[in-house]
Short mmCIF file of C-alpha atoms in Angstrom, two decimals:
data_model
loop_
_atom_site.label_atom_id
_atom_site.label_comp_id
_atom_site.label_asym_id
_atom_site.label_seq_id
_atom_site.Cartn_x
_atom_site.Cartn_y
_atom_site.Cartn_z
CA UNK A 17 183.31 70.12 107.86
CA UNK A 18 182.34 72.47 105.17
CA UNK A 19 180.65 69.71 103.05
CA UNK A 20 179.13 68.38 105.65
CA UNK A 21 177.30 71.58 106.32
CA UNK A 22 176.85 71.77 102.61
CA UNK A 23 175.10 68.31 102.49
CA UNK A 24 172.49 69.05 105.79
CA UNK A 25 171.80 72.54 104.12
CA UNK A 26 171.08 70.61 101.35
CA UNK A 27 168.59 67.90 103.00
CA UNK A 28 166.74 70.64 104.40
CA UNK A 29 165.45 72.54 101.51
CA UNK A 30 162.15 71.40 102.07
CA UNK A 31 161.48 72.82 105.17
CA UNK A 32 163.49 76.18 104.65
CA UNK A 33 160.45 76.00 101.72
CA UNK A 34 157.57 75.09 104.88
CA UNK A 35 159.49 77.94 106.53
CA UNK A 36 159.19 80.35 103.88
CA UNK A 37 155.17 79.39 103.42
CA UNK A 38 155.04 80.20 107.36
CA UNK A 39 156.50 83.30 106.79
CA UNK A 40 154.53 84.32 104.05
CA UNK A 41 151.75 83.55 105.93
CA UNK A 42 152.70 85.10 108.92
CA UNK A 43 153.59 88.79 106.71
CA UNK A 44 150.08 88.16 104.99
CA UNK A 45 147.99 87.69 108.07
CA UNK A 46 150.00 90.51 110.11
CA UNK A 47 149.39 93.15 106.97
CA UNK A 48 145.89 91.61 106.28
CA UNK A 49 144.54 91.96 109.93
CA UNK A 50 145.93 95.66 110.01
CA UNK A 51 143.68 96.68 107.02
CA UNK A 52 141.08 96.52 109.82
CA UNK A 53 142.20 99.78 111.61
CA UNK A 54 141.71 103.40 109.92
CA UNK A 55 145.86 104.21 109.95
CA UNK A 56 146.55 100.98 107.83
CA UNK A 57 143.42 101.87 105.51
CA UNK A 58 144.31 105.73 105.12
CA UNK A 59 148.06 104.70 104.58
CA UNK A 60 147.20 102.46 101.16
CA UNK A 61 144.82 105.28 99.65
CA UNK A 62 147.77 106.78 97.46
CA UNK A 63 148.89 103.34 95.95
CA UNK A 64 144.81 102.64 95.47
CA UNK A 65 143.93 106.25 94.06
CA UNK A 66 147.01 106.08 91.43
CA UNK A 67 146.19 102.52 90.48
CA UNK A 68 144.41 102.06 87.02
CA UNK A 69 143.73 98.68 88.29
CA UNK A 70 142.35 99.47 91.64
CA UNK A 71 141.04 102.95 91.44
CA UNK A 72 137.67 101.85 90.28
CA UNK A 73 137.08 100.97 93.94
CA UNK A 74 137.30 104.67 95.07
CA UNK A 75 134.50 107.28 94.51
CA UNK A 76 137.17 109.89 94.54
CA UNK A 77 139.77 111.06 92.20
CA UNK A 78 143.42 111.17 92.70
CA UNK A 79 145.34 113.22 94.47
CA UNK A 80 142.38 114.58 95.97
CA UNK A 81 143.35 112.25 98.89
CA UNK A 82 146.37 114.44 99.85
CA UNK A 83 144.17 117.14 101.30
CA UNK A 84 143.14 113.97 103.56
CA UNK A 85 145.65 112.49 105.21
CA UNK A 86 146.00 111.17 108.62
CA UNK A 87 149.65 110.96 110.49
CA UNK A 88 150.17 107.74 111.37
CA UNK A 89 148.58 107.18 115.32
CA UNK A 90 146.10 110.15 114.48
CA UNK A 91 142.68 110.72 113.56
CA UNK A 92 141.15 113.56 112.22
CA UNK A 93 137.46 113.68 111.59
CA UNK A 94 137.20 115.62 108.85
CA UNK A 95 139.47 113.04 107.61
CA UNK A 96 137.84 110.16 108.26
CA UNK A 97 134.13 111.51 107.65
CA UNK A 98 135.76 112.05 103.54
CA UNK A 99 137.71 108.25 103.71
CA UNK A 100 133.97 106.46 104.40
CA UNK A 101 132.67 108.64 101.65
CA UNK A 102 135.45 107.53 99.43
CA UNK A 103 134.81 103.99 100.45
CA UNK A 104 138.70 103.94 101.82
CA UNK A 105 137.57 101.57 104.62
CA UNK A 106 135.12 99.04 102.67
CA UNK A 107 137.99 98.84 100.45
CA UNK A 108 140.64 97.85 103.13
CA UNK A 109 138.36 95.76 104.72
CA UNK A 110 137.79 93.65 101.82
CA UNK A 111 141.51 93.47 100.80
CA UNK A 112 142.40 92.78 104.16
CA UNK A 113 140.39 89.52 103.87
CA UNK A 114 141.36 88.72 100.56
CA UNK A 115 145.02 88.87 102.01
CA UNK A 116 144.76 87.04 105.00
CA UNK A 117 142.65 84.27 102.93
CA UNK A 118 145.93 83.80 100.67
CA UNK A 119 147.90 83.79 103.34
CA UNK A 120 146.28 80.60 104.80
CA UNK A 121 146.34 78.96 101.06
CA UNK A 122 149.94 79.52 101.13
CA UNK A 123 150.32 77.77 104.81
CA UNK A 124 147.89 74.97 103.42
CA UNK A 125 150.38 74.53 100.92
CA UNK A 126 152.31 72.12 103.53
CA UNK A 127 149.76 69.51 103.70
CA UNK A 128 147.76 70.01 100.78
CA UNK A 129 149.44 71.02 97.52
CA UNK A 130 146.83 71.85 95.10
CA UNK A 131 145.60 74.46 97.51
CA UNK A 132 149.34 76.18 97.98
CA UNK A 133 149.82 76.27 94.24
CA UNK A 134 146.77 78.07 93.91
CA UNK A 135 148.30 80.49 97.73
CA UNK A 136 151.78 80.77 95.71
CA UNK A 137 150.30 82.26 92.45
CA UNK A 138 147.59 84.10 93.96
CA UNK A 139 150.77 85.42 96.04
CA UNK A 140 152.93 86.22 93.25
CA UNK A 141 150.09 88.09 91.34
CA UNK A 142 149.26 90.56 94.50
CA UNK A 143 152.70 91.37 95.05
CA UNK A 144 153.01 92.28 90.40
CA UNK A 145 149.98 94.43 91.28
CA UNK A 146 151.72 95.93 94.61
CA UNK A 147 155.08 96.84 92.52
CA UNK A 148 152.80 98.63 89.81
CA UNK A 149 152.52 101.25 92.06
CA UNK A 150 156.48 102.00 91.83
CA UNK A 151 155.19 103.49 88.38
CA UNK A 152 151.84 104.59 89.33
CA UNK A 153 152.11 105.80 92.84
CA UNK A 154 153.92 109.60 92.93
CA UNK A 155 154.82 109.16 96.76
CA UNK A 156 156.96 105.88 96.32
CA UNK A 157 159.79 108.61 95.59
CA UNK A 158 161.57 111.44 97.05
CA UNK A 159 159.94 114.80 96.43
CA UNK A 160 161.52 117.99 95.01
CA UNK A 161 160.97 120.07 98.17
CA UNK A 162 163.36 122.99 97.01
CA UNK A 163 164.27 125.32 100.29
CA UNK A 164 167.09 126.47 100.65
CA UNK A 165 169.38 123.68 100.22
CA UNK A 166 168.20 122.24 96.98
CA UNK A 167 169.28 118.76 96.42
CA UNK A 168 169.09 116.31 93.00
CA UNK A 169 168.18 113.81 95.86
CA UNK A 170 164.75 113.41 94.42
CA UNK A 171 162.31 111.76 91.95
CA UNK A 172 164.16 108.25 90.36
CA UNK A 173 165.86 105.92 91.77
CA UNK A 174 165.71 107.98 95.18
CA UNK A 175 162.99 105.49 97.46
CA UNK A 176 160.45 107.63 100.02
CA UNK A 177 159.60 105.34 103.04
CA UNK A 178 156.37 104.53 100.91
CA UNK A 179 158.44 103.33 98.01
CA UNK A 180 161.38 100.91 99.95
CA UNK A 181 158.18 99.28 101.85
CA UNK A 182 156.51 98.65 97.81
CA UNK A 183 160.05 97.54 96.59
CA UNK A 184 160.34 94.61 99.72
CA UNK A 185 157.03 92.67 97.39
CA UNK A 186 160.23 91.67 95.14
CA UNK A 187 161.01 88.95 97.95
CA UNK A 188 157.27 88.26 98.67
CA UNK A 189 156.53 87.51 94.68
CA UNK A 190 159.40 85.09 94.20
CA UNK A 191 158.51 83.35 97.63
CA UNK A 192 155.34 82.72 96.23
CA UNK A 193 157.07 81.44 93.11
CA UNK A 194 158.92 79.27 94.85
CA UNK A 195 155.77 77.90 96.98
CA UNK A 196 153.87 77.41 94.28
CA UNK A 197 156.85 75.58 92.37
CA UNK A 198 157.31 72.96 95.20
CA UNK A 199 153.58 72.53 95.12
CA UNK A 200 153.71 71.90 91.61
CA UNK A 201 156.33 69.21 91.99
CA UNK A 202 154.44 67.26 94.80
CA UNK A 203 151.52 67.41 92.13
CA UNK A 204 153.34 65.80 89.66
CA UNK A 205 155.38 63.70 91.93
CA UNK A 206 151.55 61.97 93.21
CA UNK A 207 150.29 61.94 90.16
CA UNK A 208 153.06 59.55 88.58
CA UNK A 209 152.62 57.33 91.36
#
């Protein structure tokens, strides 16, 4: 009973690996599309505004964003009249687009495997850039708030809600790997033919 189990889990590898383009696809247009409204775009400003690799795109300095903030399901206009001057929403608009786009080269990947290759490693290099910010980002951890109940519940290895949603990209860059692997294989595979 057991083997036989074994044996079908084993035939089906290939599409648990269709499954696992679908759901990349499916995380990439969700997260993409969202980059659309002004919560999703005020939300990635700290990660942006920290990044040596992304911060270019802002006309603003870091952390003057904190004075700026939206709560989630709020707008303030003072808020959002400084976010278009700091280009917060061209910015999210783009990468929003850039993100959905891989997310349909990774669901090509089924039928056409030069174009998931290219999905896969275009996945596994945005989700190296996303973990950066677990070094550059200050609000992927815990803050010292003090009070009157200090705690050493703070700083490293202690995640904020900001830092477990960075740390998920783990699972997102080595699905990519292994999209882009299988693609690779079908390449070679039709090539020796």
């Amino acid at each position: 009973m057991i083997l036989k189990i074994i044996t079908q889990l084993a035939g089906l590898q290939k599409s648990f690996i269709n499954l696992l383009r679908i759901a990349v696809f499916v995380v990439m247009v969700w997260i993409g599309g969202l980059k659309a409204f002004h919560y999703e775009a005020d939300g990635i400003i700290p990660f942006v505004a920290n990044s040596p690799v992304m911060s270019f795109f802002l006309n603003k300095p870091a952390p003057e964003y904190q004075e700026y903030k939206n709560p989630e399901g709020k707008e303030v206009a003072e808020n959002i009249a400084w976010h278009r001057d700091n280009g917060t929403y061209t910015f999210s608009y783009v990468l929003g687009t850039v993100i959905v786009l891989i997310g349909f080269l990774v669901l090509s990947g089924i039928g056409f495997p030069k174009i998931g290759l290219i999905g896969g490693l275009l996945t596994f290099g945005m989700s190296l850039v996303t973990l950066s910010f677990l070094i550059t980002t200050p609000e992927v951890y815990v803050p010292n708030l003090g009070g009157d109940f200090p705690t050493e519940h703070f700083g490293f290895p202690f995640l904020s809600g900001a830092g477990r949603l960075v740390l998920k990209d783990v699972i997102m860059m080595i699905g990519g790997l292994i999209c882009a692997s299988e693609s690779a294989q079908r390449l070679l595979q039709n090539k020796s033919r």
